[in-house]
Amino acid sequence: MKFKTKQRKTLLFVVIISIGLFAFCNWQNNSITTSEVVFINDSIPESFKGYKILQISDLHNKQFGIDQNKILAKIDKINPDIIVVTGDLIDSNNTNIDVAMELINGAINIAPIYYVSGNHEAWSNSYDDLKSDLENSGVIVLDNEKIEIFNNNDSIDIIGVADTSFLRSDWLEYGQNVETKDLLNTLTEGSNNFKILLSHRPELFDIYSNSNVDLIFSGHAHGGQFRLPFIGGLVAPDQGLFPKLTDGIHTTNNTSMIISRGLGNSIIPLRIFNRPELIVVTLSK
């Protein structure tokens, strides 16, 4: 009898722990956090003070409620001036354009959207369809393009570069990525405006910081997937173990880069101490 009672207690303990772990993992993967940044730079035009930019990155087909209603409610409450999307809306392992477009079609009614591709768009073999749907919805696709946006009589430049998967077969050789260097030089020349760069990959920061851009929005690293206090992310695509560029803001050569931890998952289906993230950047002088 005592043995059976002990077994029941052990089983009950295991069940409680299992339920707790399931609830924790579900919260970690589905509860969106909003990170707010005030970016101060003297090159920002006067009329862009207080200008609010929302960054979305690495959705990977993830759904947040029916028709993305949960994330769209958050975006609506933030009420950004513009939205920037830094790649991997879809996942090449299980591509679902409809899920990505549910978010886009809702968000475009809140603010103008500017988008650049990620590596999963390149790997999916469905990018032409996605790009067509994005443009038909009113999204400005900035793969290797620049646009000038105005607020009153002032303007800033938003520059986008397509993911390096589109540019070359040996795209892992970042240090030799002449295409990206030359492309950025071409896109930034001839303008004295404050310049924002959208690019999926943070590991190209050395290239970005040697070009004439002021602020970069990036993603790709998924926050290091599993994060530990005082250590940070444990693993990131193309950065390996204990990567340095997984979240937050990094500055060098008067260029700052903001890295989103992203919203969804790809190969590794679980986040630990790394909830899905929206980033809100408010410009200031």
XYZ file of N, CA and C in Angstrom:
855
model
N 0.833 -1.210 0.000
C 0.000 0.000 0.000
C 0.866 1.259 0.000
N 1.899 1.269 0.895
C 2.781 2.425 0.957
C 3.502 2.629 -0.378
N 3.873 1.514 -1.010
C 4.587 1.597 -2.289
C 3.698 2.246 -3.350
N 2.396 1.842 -3.383
C 1.457 2.405 -4.360
C 1.212 3.886 -4.076
N 1.135 4.244 -2.821
C 0.942 5.659 -2.465
C 2.127 6.499 -2.931
N 3.333 5.970 -2.747
C 4.535 6.670 -3.189
C 4.545 6.822 -4.712
N 4.104 5.750 -5.412
C 4.024 5.813 -6.864
C 3.062 6.908 -7.322
N 1.904 6.996 -6.651
C 0.909 7.999 -7.012
C 1.462 9.411 -6.810
N 2.169 9.627 -5.710
C 2.756 10.941 -5.435
C 3.804 11.304 -6.491
N 4.603 10.294 -6.840
C 5.629 10.531 -7.861
C 4.982 10.874 -9.197
N 3.941 10.123 -9.559
C 3.236 10.369 -10.814
C 2.597 11.758 -10.812
N 1.990 12.139 -9.693
C 1.361 13.451 -9.576
C 2.398 14.559 -9.718
N 3.556 14.364 -9.109
C 4.645 15.348 -9.205
C 5.106 15.507 -10.657
N 5.259 14.365 -11.339
C 5.688 14.398 -12.739
C 4.644 15.117 -13.595
N 3.372 14.837 -13.352
C 2.301 15.479 -14.119
C 2.307 16.986 -13.898
N 2.450 17.420 -12.634
C 2.461 18.854 -12.326
C 3.649 19.550 -12.994
N 4.820 18.918 -12.906
C 6.011 19.495 -13.543
C 5.828 19.570 -15.061
N 5.256 18.529 -15.649
C 5.054 18.492 -17.093
C 4.093 19.596 -17.541
N 3.009 19.765 -16.777
C 2.049 20.824 -17.104
C 2.709 22.198 -16.973
N 3.510 22.367 -15.928
C 4.209 23.635 -15.732
C 5.180 23.945 -16.858
N 5.936 22.926 -17.283
C 6.884 23.115 -18.387
C 6.159 23.425 -19.692
N 5.044 22.736 -19.925
C 4.268 22.998 -21.141
C 3.752 24.436 -21.146
N 3.222 24.887 -20.009
C 2.697 26.250 -19.911
C 3.809 27.275 -20.110
N 4.985 27.008 -19.511
C 6.114 27.925 -19.652
C 6.571 28.012 -21.102
N 6.730 26.858 -21.763
C 7.182 26.838 -23.158
C 6.160 27.501 -24.080
N 4.891 27.279 -23.794
C 3.842 27.911 -24.596
C 3.894 29.429 -24.451
N 4.100 29.899 -23.221
C 4.228 31.331 -22.968
C 5.458 31.903 -23.657
N 6.583 31.204 -23.582
C 7.808 31.667 -24.193
C 7.693 31.788 -25.713
N 6.917 30.928 -26.329
C 6.824 30.900 -27.785
C 5.699 31.761 -28.345
N 4.738 32.144 -27.500
C 3.546 32.798 -28.038
C 3.212 34.147 -27.425
N 3.833 34.502 -26.322
C 3.539 35.775 -25.676
C 4.503 36.842 -26.192
N 3.971 37.790 -26.953
C 4.813 38.789 -27.617
C 5.208 39.878 -26.628
N 6.502 40.215 -26.633
C 6.994 41.339 -25.853
C 7.318 42.496 -26.797
N 7.176 43.718 -26.312
C 7.492 44.912 -27.097
C 8.689 45.615 -26.478
N 9.756 45.783 -27.260
C 10.955 46.477 -26.793
C 10.965 47.887 -27.383
N 11.141 48.883 -26.536
C 11.102 50.275 -26.978
C 12.496 50.894 -26.901
N 12.862 51.591 -27.974
C 14.172 52.225 -28.084
C 13.969 53.678 -28.506
N 14.622 54.596 -27.819
C 14.694 55.992 -28.276
C 16.056 56.174 -28.929
N 16.051 56.443 -30.229
C 17.315 56.567 -30.961
C 17.611 58.042 -31.182
N 18.733 58.490 -30.618
C 19.114 59.898 -30.673
C 20.262 60.082 -31.651
N 20.073 60.996 -32.594
C 21.108 61.271 -33.585
C 20.883 62.685 -34.122
N 21.955 63.476 -34.166
C 21.820 64.873 -34.589
C 21.495 65.009 -36.071
N 21.645 63.917 -36.842
C 21.338 63.980 -38.274
C 19.840 63.833 -38.557
N 19.073 63.464 -37.535
C 17.634 63.295 -37.720
C 16.987 64.661 -37.925
N 16.214 64.842 -38.990
C 15.568 66.134 -39.238
C 14.591 66.499 -38.122
N 14.387 67.792 -37.964
C 13.554 68.285 -36.876
C 12.151 67.695 -36.894
N 11.549 67.605 -38.080
C 10.156 67.142 -38.152
C 10.030 65.630 -37.936
N 11.166 64.910 -37.884
C 11.130 63.472 -37.613
C 11.349 63.167 -36.126
N 11.490 64.210 -35.307
C 11.553 63.972 -33.862
C 10.237 63.371 -33.395
N 10.312 62.251 -32.695
C 9.113 61.560 -32.245
C 8.544 60.595 -33.263
N 9.191 60.466 -34.408
C 8.745 59.550 -35.474
C 8.921 58.120 -34.985
N 7.866 57.321 -35.099
C 7.845 55.983 -34.499
C 7.917 54.904 -35.576
N 8.941 54.049 -35.465
C 9.172 52.964 -36.421
C 8.990 51.627 -35.706
N 8.117 50.795 -36.250
C 7.908 49.444 -35.711
C 8.652 48.437 -36.585
N 9.458 47.581 -35.961
C 10.162 46.524 -36.694
C 9.514 45.172 -36.457
N 9.268 44.467 -37.563
C 8.802 43.080 -37.557
C 9.863 42.241 -38.250
N 10.211 41.094 -37.673
C 11.223 40.251 -38.306
C 10.959 38.778 -38.017
N 11.360 37.925 -38.953
C 11.417 36.476 -38.766
C 10.101 35.883 -38.258
N 9.037 36.147 -38.988
C 7.736 35.566 -38.643
C 7.748 34.050 -38.845
N 8.364 33.580 -39.927
C 8.448 32.147 -40.225
C 7.079 31.457 -40.187
N 6.096 32.088 -40.816
C 4.737 31.520 -40.927
C 3.978 31.448 -39.600
N 4.519 31.985 -38.532
C 3.868 31.816 -37.229
C 2.554 32.579 -37.171
N 1.578 31.996 -36.498
C 0.281 32.616 -36.310
C 0.102 33.055 -34.859
N -0.348 34.281 -34.691
C -0.666 34.807 -33.365
C -2.154 35.123 -33.335
N -2.950 34.106 -33.082
C -4.389 34.261 -33.054
C -5.021 34.068 -34.422
N -6.338 34.092 -34.442
C -7.085 33.927 -35.691
C -6.831 35.136 -36.582
N -6.405 34.874 -37.821
C -6.078 35.943 -38.772
C -5.060 36.921 -38.193
N -4.163 36.425 -37.326
C -3.115 37.234 -36.711
C -3.704 38.352 -35.837
N -4.892 38.128 -35.277
C -5.563 39.214 -34.555
C -4.823 39.662 -33.294
N -4.093 38.752 -32.643
C -3.399 39.129 -31.409
C -2.241 40.075 -31.680
N -1.425 39.765 -32.678
C -0.293 40.645 -32.978
C -0.769 41.945 -33.626
N -1.823 41.876 -34.426
C -2.340 43.089 -35.057
C -2.920 44.046 -34.018
N -3.508 43.512 -32.967
C -4.015 44.373 -31.892
C -2.871 45.120 -31.219
N -1.736 44.439 -31.031
C -0.564 45.099 -30.446
C -0.032 46.191 -31.366
N 0.047 45.886 -32.666
C 0.555 46.864 -33.624
C -0.355 48.081 -33.672
N -1.647 47.856 -33.654
C -2.606 48.953 -33.683
C -2.452 49.852 -32.454
N -2.227 49.242 -31.299
C -2.040 50.012 -30.067
C -0.750 50.827 -30.115
N 0.305 50.277 -30.720
C 1.578 50.999 -30.851
C 1.405 52.220 -31.751
N 0.585 52.092 -32.797
C 0.283 53.183 -33.723
C 1.564 53.783 -34.332
N 2.355 52.965 -35.034
C 3.611 53.474 -35.599
C 3.375 54.371 -36.800
N 4.381 55.191 -37.111
C 4.334 55.985 -38.339
C 4.626 55.120 -39.553
N 5.594 54.213 -39.428
C 5.886 53.243 -40.485
C 6.226 51.903 -39.845
N 6.150 50.851 -40.651
C 6.540 49.502 -40.234
C 7.643 49.018 -41.168
N 8.717 48.473 -40.594
C 9.780 47.877 -41.405
C 9.817 46.377 -41.117
N 9.905 45.590 -42.184
C 9.918 44.125 -42.073
C 11.261 43.638 -42.605
N 12.039 42.974 -41.744
C 13.404 42.607 -42.107
C 13.564 41.114 -42.381
N 12.698 40.573 -43.229
C 12.920 39.252 -43.805
C 12.349 38.074 -43.052
N 12.342 36.944 -43.747
C 11.852 35.650 -43.255
C 10.395 35.728 -42.770
N 9.556 36.343 -43.584
C 8.119 36.269 -43.325
C 7.637 34.831 -43.443
N 8.232 34.095 -44.380
C 7.862 32.706 -44.601
C 9.000 31.797 -44.167
N 8.723 30.506 -44.110
C 9.740 29.523 -43.746
C 9.897 28.541 -44.904
N 11.113 28.352 -45.352
C 11.353 27.510 -46.524
C 11.078 26.035 -46.253
N 11.046 25.636 -44.975
C 10.778 24.239 -44.639
C 9.292 23.898 -44.730
N 8.450 24.922 -44.625
C 7.000 24.706 -44.690
C 6.353 26.023 -45.105
N 6.538 26.399 -46.353
C 6.140 27.725 -46.811
C 4.625 27.886 -46.825
N 4.176 28.989 -46.208
C 2.754 29.314 -46.201
C 2.613 30.820 -46.387
N 2.441 31.229 -47.624
C 2.349 32.653 -47.934
C 1.085 33.258 -47.336
N 0.005 32.498 -47.291
C -1.265 33.027 -46.785
C -1.141 33.501 -45.341
N -0.431 32.737 -44.506
C -0.264 33.116 -43.104
C 0.524 34.420 -42.995
N 1.586 34.538 -43.794
C 2.377 35.772 -43.784
C 1.541 36.959 -44.228
N 0.721 36.753 -45.252
C -0.065 37.855 -45.797
C -1.214 38.253 -44.873
N -1.666 37.358 -44.003
C -2.661 37.750 -43.005
C -2.119 38.881 -42.137
N -0.855 38.752 -41.731
C -0.228 39.805 -40.934
C -0.048 41.074 -41.763
N 0.456 40.916 -42.971
C 0.725 42.078 -43.817
C -0.566 42.818 -44.162
N -1.591 42.097 -44.552
C -2.844 42.738 -44.967
C -3.515 43.480 -43.817
N -3.297 43.006 -42.591
C -3.815 43.730 -41.443
C -2.955 44.921 -41.078
N -1.632 44.741 -41.127
C -0.713 45.799 -40.694
C -0.674 46.967 -41.673
N -0.884 46.708 -42.958
C -0.809 47.778 -43.958
C -1.919 48.800 -43.745
N -2.990 48.399 -43.059
C -4.068 49.336 -42.740
C -3.737 50.213 -41.539
N -2.647 49.890 -40.849
C -2.216 50.655 -39.680
C -1.139 51.668 -40.053
N -0.175 51.250 -40.891
C 0.925 52.137 -41.273
C 1.574 51.618 -42.558
N 2.260 52.492 -43.307
C 3.003 52.040 -44.486
C 4.062 51.008 -44.104
N 4.280 50.025 -44.976
C 5.224 48.937 -44.703
C 6.351 48.958 -45.733
N 7.590 48.831 -45.215
C 8.785 48.711 -46.052
C 9.440 47.372 -45.725
N 9.816 46.626 -46.754
C 10.194 45.215 -46.570
C 11.482 44.891 -47.317
N 12.304 44.028 -46.699
C 13.417 43.386 -47.411
C 13.354 41.876 -47.156
N 13.911 41.119 -48.060
C 13.857 39.653 -48.002
C 14.867 39.084 -47.010
N 14.613 37.834 -46.617
C 15.537 37.062 -45.796
C 15.986 35.817 -46.540
N 16.817 35.016 -45.888
C 17.342 33.824 -46.541
C 16.248 32.793 -46.835
N 15.206 32.737 -45.983
C 14.151 31.754 -46.232
C 13.311 32.117 -47.448
N 13.199 33.394 -47.757
C 12.550 33.766 -49.015
C 13.361 33.245 -50.199
N 14.687 33.365 -50.099
C 15.545 32.890 -51.188
C 15.484 31.378 -51.328
N 15.394 30.680 -50.210
C 15.411 29.211 -50.243
C 14.050 28.606 -50.577
N 12.998 29.379 -50.504
C 11.642 28.834 -50.594
C 11.192 28.485 -52.008
N 11.831 29.093 -53.012
C 11.382 28.973 -54.404
C 9.975 29.545 -54.605
N 9.514 30.348 -53.648
C 8.189 30.961 -53.737
C 8.263 32.479 -53.629
N 9.476 33.023 -53.745
C 9.616 34.452 -53.476
C 8.893 35.322 -54.495
N 8.871 34.917 -55.740
C 8.168 35.722 -56.747
C 6.694 35.867 -56.389
N 6.083 34.788 -55.907
C 4.671 34.848 -55.507
C 4.488 35.740 -54.289
N 5.376 35.592 -53.298
C 5.281 36.417 -52.104
C 5.485 37.889 -52.448
N 6.490 38.177 -53.239
C 6.776 39.568 -53.607
C 5.594 40.190 -54.328
N 4.973 39.439 -55.226
C 3.805 39.935 -55.945
C 2.662 40.246 -54.990
N 2.425 39.348 -54.028
C 1.357 39.573 -53.050
C 1.659 40.793 -52.180
N 2.923 40.950 -51.788
C 3.306 42.096 -50.965
C 3.055 43.406 -51.715
N 3.508 43.463 -52.945
C 3.345 44.690 -53.727
C 1.879 44.976 -54.019
N 1.089 43.941 -54.280
C -0.346 44.135 -54.511
C -1.058 44.646 -53.270
N -0.483 44.367 -52.096
C -1.073 44.853 -50.845
C -0.621 46.268 -50.490
N 0.309 46.798 -51.265
C 0.787 48.158 -51.020
C 2.107 48.241 -50.294
N 2.754 47.098 -50.053
C 4.055 47.088 -49.383
C 5.136 47.578 -50.352
N 6.059 48.401 -49.833
C 7.209 48.845 -50.612
C 8.336 47.835 -50.409
N 8.649 47.066 -51.451
C 9.726 46.071 -51.388
C 11.030 46.767 -51.747
N 11.982 46.732 -50.814
C 13.224 47.488 -50.977
C 14.429 46.573 -51.168
N 14.275 45.481 -51.870
C 15.425 44.632 -52.178
C 16.337 45.366 -53.155
N 17.488 45.849 -52.625
C 18.483 46.580 -53.415
C 17.899 47.868 -54.001
N 17.096 48.534 -53.181
C 16.457 49.784 -53.597
C 16.567 50.817 -52.482
N 16.316 52.075 -52.856
C 16.289 53.178 -51.890
C 15.045 54.010 -52.132
N 14.459 54.519 -51.045
C 13.305 55.393 -51.170
C 13.479 56.557 -50.207
N 13.037 57.722 -50.605
C 13.059 58.907 -49.761
C 11.650 59.121 -49.213
N 11.535 59.211 -47.898
C 10.220 59.449 -47.305
C 10.215 60.824 -46.653
N 9.052 61.461 -46.676
C 8.936 62.854 -46.261
C 8.027 62.983 -45.048
N 8.348 63.952 -44.221
C 7.495 64.368 -43.119
C 7.571 65.894 -43.078
N 6.462 66.553 -43.385
C 6.462 67.995 -43.599
C 7.466 68.327 -44.705
N 8.436 69.197 -44.433
C 9.395 69.581 -45.476
C 10.709 68.816 -45.379
N 10.812 67.881 -44.427
C 12.044 67.117 -44.229
C 11.922 65.723 -44.836
N 13.062 65.085 -45.059
C 13.049 63.728 -45.600
C 14.199 62.910 -45.038
N 14.017 61.601 -45.029
C 15.070 60.648 -44.701
C 15.074 59.561 -45.774
N 16.169 58.819 -45.863
C 16.281 57.725 -46.829
C 16.101 56.387 -46.124
N 15.355 55.493 -46.750
C 15.296 54.097 -46.308
C 15.867 53.238 -47.424
N 16.895 52.477 -47.092
C 17.622 51.648 -48.052
C 17.409 50.189 -47.690
N 17.253 49.351 -48.668
C 17.107 47.924 -48.414
C 18.046 47.104 -49.267
N 18.599 46.048 -48.687
C 19.414 45.117 -49.470
C 18.792 43.728 -49.371
N 18.700 43.065 -50.512
C 18.197 41.689 -50.539
C 19.135 40.781 -49.760
N 18.601 39.706 -49.237
C 19.460 38.772 -48.509
C 20.573 38.265 -49.412
N 21.725 38.022 -48.804
C 22.886 37.595 -49.581
C 22.682 36.255 -50.276
N 21.707 35.478 -49.859
C 21.395 34.229 -50.564
C 20.987 34.501 -52.012
N 20.449 35.674 -52.271
C 20.077 36.030 -53.633
C 21.275 36.513 -54.454
N 22.351 36.941 -53.760
C 23.430 37.636 -54.447
C 24.521 36.720 -54.985
N 24.821 35.640 -54.260
C 25.945 34.807 -54.683
C 25.822 33.425 -54.066
N 26.461 32.457 -54.720
C 26.396 31.088 -54.211
C 27.265 30.914 -52.974
N 28.365 31.669 -52.868
C 29.255 31.541 -51.713
C 28.988 32.679 -50.732
N 27.698 32.895 -50.407
C 27.309 34.034 -49.587
C 27.808 33.966 -48.157
N 28.340 32.818 -47.725
C 28.866 32.727 -46.372
C 30.193 33.483 -46.210
N 30.851 33.789 -47.319
C 32.132 34.484 -47.250
C 31.880 35.980 -47.093
N 31.415 36.362 -45.892
C 30.988 37.742 -45.677
C 32.119 38.738 -45.899
N 33.304 38.392 -45.454
C 34.413 39.318 -45.579
C 34.750 39.647 -47.016
N 34.400 38.769 -47.932
C 34.684 38.976 -49.350
C 33.429 39.392 -50.121
N 32.408 39.811 -49.408
C 31.131 40.097 -50.047
C 31.195 41.439 -50.767
N 31.860 41.444 -51.912
C 32.066 42.662 -52.675
C 30.737 43.218 -53.173
N 29.803 42.316 -53.536
C 28.509 42.780 -54.041
C 27.801 43.677 -53.040
N 27.761 43.256 -51.778
C 27.063 44.039 -50.765
C 27.763 45.380 -50.537
N 29.089 45.365 -50.481
C 29.839 46.603 -50.294
C 29.562 47.579 -51.430
N 29.668 47.098 -52.655
C 29.459 47.965 -53.814
C 28.019 48.443 -53.888
N 27.088 47.558 -53.563
C 25.677 47.916 -53.608
C 25.371 49.030 -52.611
N 25.880 48.905 -51.384
C 25.632 49.934 -50.376
C 26.259 51.262 -50.782
N 27.449 51.210 -51.352
C 28.092 52.449 -51.822
C 27.239 53.133 -52.881
N 26.658 52.339 -53.776
C 25.808 52.896 -54.828
C 24.527 53.480 -54.259
N 23.905 52.776 -53.323
C 22.617 53.206 -52.788
C 22.725 54.407 -51.856
N 23.898 54.624 -51.263
C 24.047 55.725 -50.308
C 24.663 56.976 -50.910
N 25.218 56.877 -52.089
C 25.906 58.042 -52.654
C 24.903 59.111 -53.095
N 25.373 60.350 -53.042
C 24.589 61.462 -53.571
C 23.486 61.964 -52.674
N 23.467 61.558 -51.393
C 22.421 62.018 -50.484
C 23.022 62.318 -49.122
N 22.620 63.453 -48.549
C 23.069 63.831 -47.210
C 21.995 63.567 -46.159
N 20.934 62.877 -46.549
C 19.853 62.578 -45.628
C 20.275 61.604 -44.536
N 19.566 61.626 -43.434
C 19.664 60.558 -42.435
C 19.247 59.257 -43.118
N 20.047 58.209 -42.949
C 19.849 56.985 -43.717
C 19.553 55.794 -42.805
N 18.473 55.098 -43.118
C 18.094 53.858 -42.441
C 18.296 52.701 -43.408
N 18.968 51.660 -42.947
C 19.208 50.465 -43.763
C 18.407 49.299 -43.216
N 17.699 48.603 -44.093
C 17.026 47.360 -43.749
C 17.811 46.208 -44.360
N 18.291 45.301 -43.521
C 19.038 44.146 -44.008
C 18.867 42.998 -43.025
N 18.593 41.824 -43.544
C 18.216 40.689 -42.705
C 19.322 40.240 -41.769
N 20.574 40.330 -42.213
C 21.675 39.646 -41.513
C 22.515 40.584 -40.652
N 22.536 40.393 -39.327
C 23.357 41.245 -38.467
C 24.848 40.957 -38.583
N 25.215 39.756 -39.007
C 26.634 39.404 -39.065
C 27.401 40.172 -40.133
N 26.686 40.964 -40.943
C 27.341 41.827 -41.933
C 27.596 43.228 -41.382
N 27.569 43.365 -40.064
C 27.669 44.684 -39.445
C 28.934 45.428 -39.842
N 30.057 44.737 -39.976
C 31.303 45.406 -40.366
C 31.160 46.083 -41.726
N 30.460 45.431 -42.640
C 30.237 46.025 -43.960
C 29.304 47.227 -43.845
N 28.221 47.070 -43.101
C 27.266 48.173 -42.942
C 27.939 49.390 -42.311
N 28.725 49.159 -41.261
C 29.283 50.273 -40.501
C 30.344 51.035 -41.273
N 30.851 50.448 -42.343
C 31.812 51.140 -43.197
C 31.146 51.806 -44.395
N 29.830 51.780 -44.413
C 29.079 52.493 -45.448
C 28.439 53.714 -44.813
N 27.836 54.535 -45.611
C 27.310 55.809 -45.137
C 25.858 55.663 -44.687
N 25.631 54.819 -43.647
C 24.283 54.669 -43.092
C 24.327 54.994 -41.601
N 23.199 55.447 -41.076
C 23.134 55.863 -39.680
C 22.511 54.808 -38.773
N 21.457 54.162 -39.255
C 20.712 53.222 -38.420
C 20.326 52.005 -39.238
N 20.534 50.832 -38.683
C 20.242 49.570 -39.367
C 19.200 48.796 -38.566
N 18.267 48.198 -39.283
C 17.340 47.238 -38.686
C 17.660 45.859 -39.254
N 17.846 44.873 -38.362
C 18.234 43.535 -38.785
C 17.514 42.493 -37.934
N 17.677 41.225 -38.303
C 17.035 40.128 -37.580
C 17.868 38.861 -37.665
N 17.278 37.774 -38.154
C 17.964 36.538 -38.547
C 18.478 35.689 -37.390
N 18.969 36.286 -36.306
C 19.647 35.523 -35.245
C 18.674 34.872 -34.264
N 17.395 35.221 -34.326
C 16.373 34.651 -33.431
C 16.732 34.825 -31.957
N 17.472 35.891 -31.653
C 17.836 36.157 -30.264
C 18.788 35.160 -29.656
N 19.391 34.312 -30.502
C 20.230 33.244 -29.965
C 19.436 32.018 -29.563
N 18.133 32.025 -29.853
C 17.201 30.906 -29.641
C 16.960 30.610 -28.170
N 17.999 30.199 -27.437
C 17.915 29.994 -25.998
C 18.793 31.048 -25.336
N 18.224 31.824 -24.410
C 18.985 32.893 -23.772
C 19.162 32.600 -22.283
N 20.352 32.911 -21.787
C 20.660 32.716 -20.378
C 21.048 34.059 -19.759
N 20.647 34.313 -18.499
C 21.024 35.567 -17.846
C 22.536 35.764 -17.825
N 22.955 36.998 -18.122
C 24.373 37.411 -18.115
C 25.194 36.771 -19.238
N 24.588 35.874 -20.016
C 25.305 35.222 -21.118
C 24.717 35.639 -22.449
N 23.406 35.645 -22.554
C 22.744 35.992 -23.811
C 22.409 34.756 -24.607
N 22.362 34.914 -25.923
C 21.976 33.829 -26.801
C 23.006 32.724 -26.878
N 22.522 31.505 -27.095
C 23.430 30.353 -27.129
C 23.852 29.970 -28.540
N 22.973 30.144 -29.517
C 23.313 29.722 -30.874
C 22.526 30.570 -31.862
N 23.166 30.910 -32.981
C 22.502 31.719 -34.006
C 22.976 31.285 -35.383
N 22.110 31.383 -36.380
C 22.508 31.028 -37.745
C 23.736 31.819 -38.193
N 24.723 31.099 -38.701
C 25.931 31.687 -39.284
C 26.814 32.421 -38.283
N 26.459 32.362 -36.982
C 27.347 32.901 -35.945
C 27.801 31.816 -34.982
N 27.135 30.662 -35.011
C 27.557 29.549 -34.176
C 27.177 29.719 -32.725
N 27.981 29.099 -31.831
C 27.716 29.130 -30.398
C 28.106 30.466 -29.787
N 27.358 30.888 -28.788
C 27.575 32.136 -28.062
C 27.784 33.322 -29.010
N 26.834 33.572 -29.879
C 26.965 34.653 -30.860
C 26.908 36.021 -30.193
N 27.550 36.994 -30.823
C 27.625 38.348 -30.258
C 26.484 39.241 -30.728
N 25.943 38.957 -31.902
C 24.954 39.854 -32.501
C 23.602 39.155 -32.576
N 22.858 39.200 -31.463
C 21.583 38.485 -31.409
C 20.404 39.374 -31.043
N 20.653 40.493 -30.360
C 19.537 41.362 -29.973
C 20.076 42.728 -29.575
N 19.168 43.661 -29.311
C 19.573 44.959 -28.788
C 20.159 45.883 -29.835
N 20.887 46.887 -29.363
C 21.482 47.890 -30.237
C 23.001 47.849 -30.121
N 23.664 47.926 -31.257
C 25.131 47.881 -31.343
C 25.591 49.068 -32.169
N 26.696 49.707 -31.746
C 27.161 50.914 -32.420
C 28.656 50.833 -32.695
N 29.030 51.194 -33.915
C 30.434 51.353 -34.293
C 30.507 52.275 -35.493
N 31.591 53.044 -35.575
C 31.802 53.978 -36.688
C 30.602 54.898 -36.922
N 29.979 55.361 -35.830
C 28.809 56.250 -35.909
C 27.604 55.597 -36.585
N 27.625 54.280 -36.706
C 26.498 53.526 -37.255
C 25.944 52.618 -36.171
N 24.632 52.644 -35.999
C 23.989 51.809 -34.991
C 23.125 50.751 -35.661
N 23.115 49.554 -35.106
C 22.307 48.457 -35.625
C 21.395 47.927 -34.524
N 20.110 47.824 -34.834
C 19.120 47.257 -33.930
C 18.748 45.871 -34.450
N 18.863 44.874 -33.583
C 18.609 43.483 -33.973
C 17.352 42.984 -33.289
N 16.399 42.545 -34.076
C 15.180 41.950 -33.535
C 15.403 40.478 -33.219
N 14.836 40.027 -32.098
C 14.879 38.603 -31.767
C 13.864 37.823 -32.592
N 13.011 38.521 -33.325
C 12.077 37.860 -34.224
C 10.832 37.354 -33.525
N 9.956 36.770 -34.330
C 8.650 36.328 -33.847
C 8.464 34.819 -33.870
N 8.988 34.159 -34.898
C 8.746 32.731 -35.070
C 10.001 31.896 -34.935
N 9.862 30.627 -35.245
C 10.968 29.677 -35.183
C 11.094 28.953 -36.520
N 12.247 28.339 -36.717
C 12.453 27.562 -37.945
C 12.893 26.148 -37.591
N 14.171 25.865 -37.680
C 14.666 24.507 -37.434
C 14.457 24.112 -35.976
N 14.781 25.023 -35.054
C 14.587 24.769 -33.625
C 13.230 25.341 -33.239
N 12.277 24.497 -32.828
C 10.896 24.957 -32.639
C 10.605 25.573 -31.279
N 11.621 25.865 -30.482
C 11.398 26.285 -29.105
C 12.285 27.471 -28.756
N 11.707 28.421 -28.023
C 12.449 29.551 -27.466
C 12.484 29.416 -25.937
N 13.634 29.760 -25.361
C 13.764 29.740 -23.905
C 14.276 31.102 -23.447
N 13.560 31.756 -22.528
C 13.874 33.114 -22.065
C 14.103 34.054 -23.254
N 13.241 33.917 -24.233
C 13.457 34.607 -25.511
C 12.113 34.751 -26.228
N 11.213 35.500 -25.605
C 9.871 35.607 -26.152
C 9.870 36.335 -27.501
N 8.870 36.063 -28.352
C 8.744 36.778 -29.628
C 8.741 38.289 -29.384
N 9.358 39.021 -30.319
C 9.619 40.436 -30.048
C 9.155 41.345 -31.188
N 8.475 42.410 -30.796
C 8.288 43.583 -31.646
C 9.196 44.688 -31.112
N 9.801 45.453 -32.020
C 10.663 46.560 -31.604
C 10.055 47.872 -32.083
N 9.997 48.835 -31.177
C 9.507 50.172 -31.500
C 10.646 51.162 -31.287
N 11.038 51.842 -32.347
C 12.117 52.823 -32.283
C 11.523 54.212 -32.497
N 11.762 55.101 -31.552
C 11.325 56.482 -31.675
C 12.539 57.354 -31.956
N 12.503 58.105 -33.045
C 13.624 58.961 -33.444
C 13.635 60.233 -32.623
N 14.851 60.696 -32.282
C 14.993 61.931 -31.526
C 16.316 62.600 -31.896
N 16.472 63.836 -31.511
C 17.715 64.550 -31.785
C 18.530 64.681 -30.498
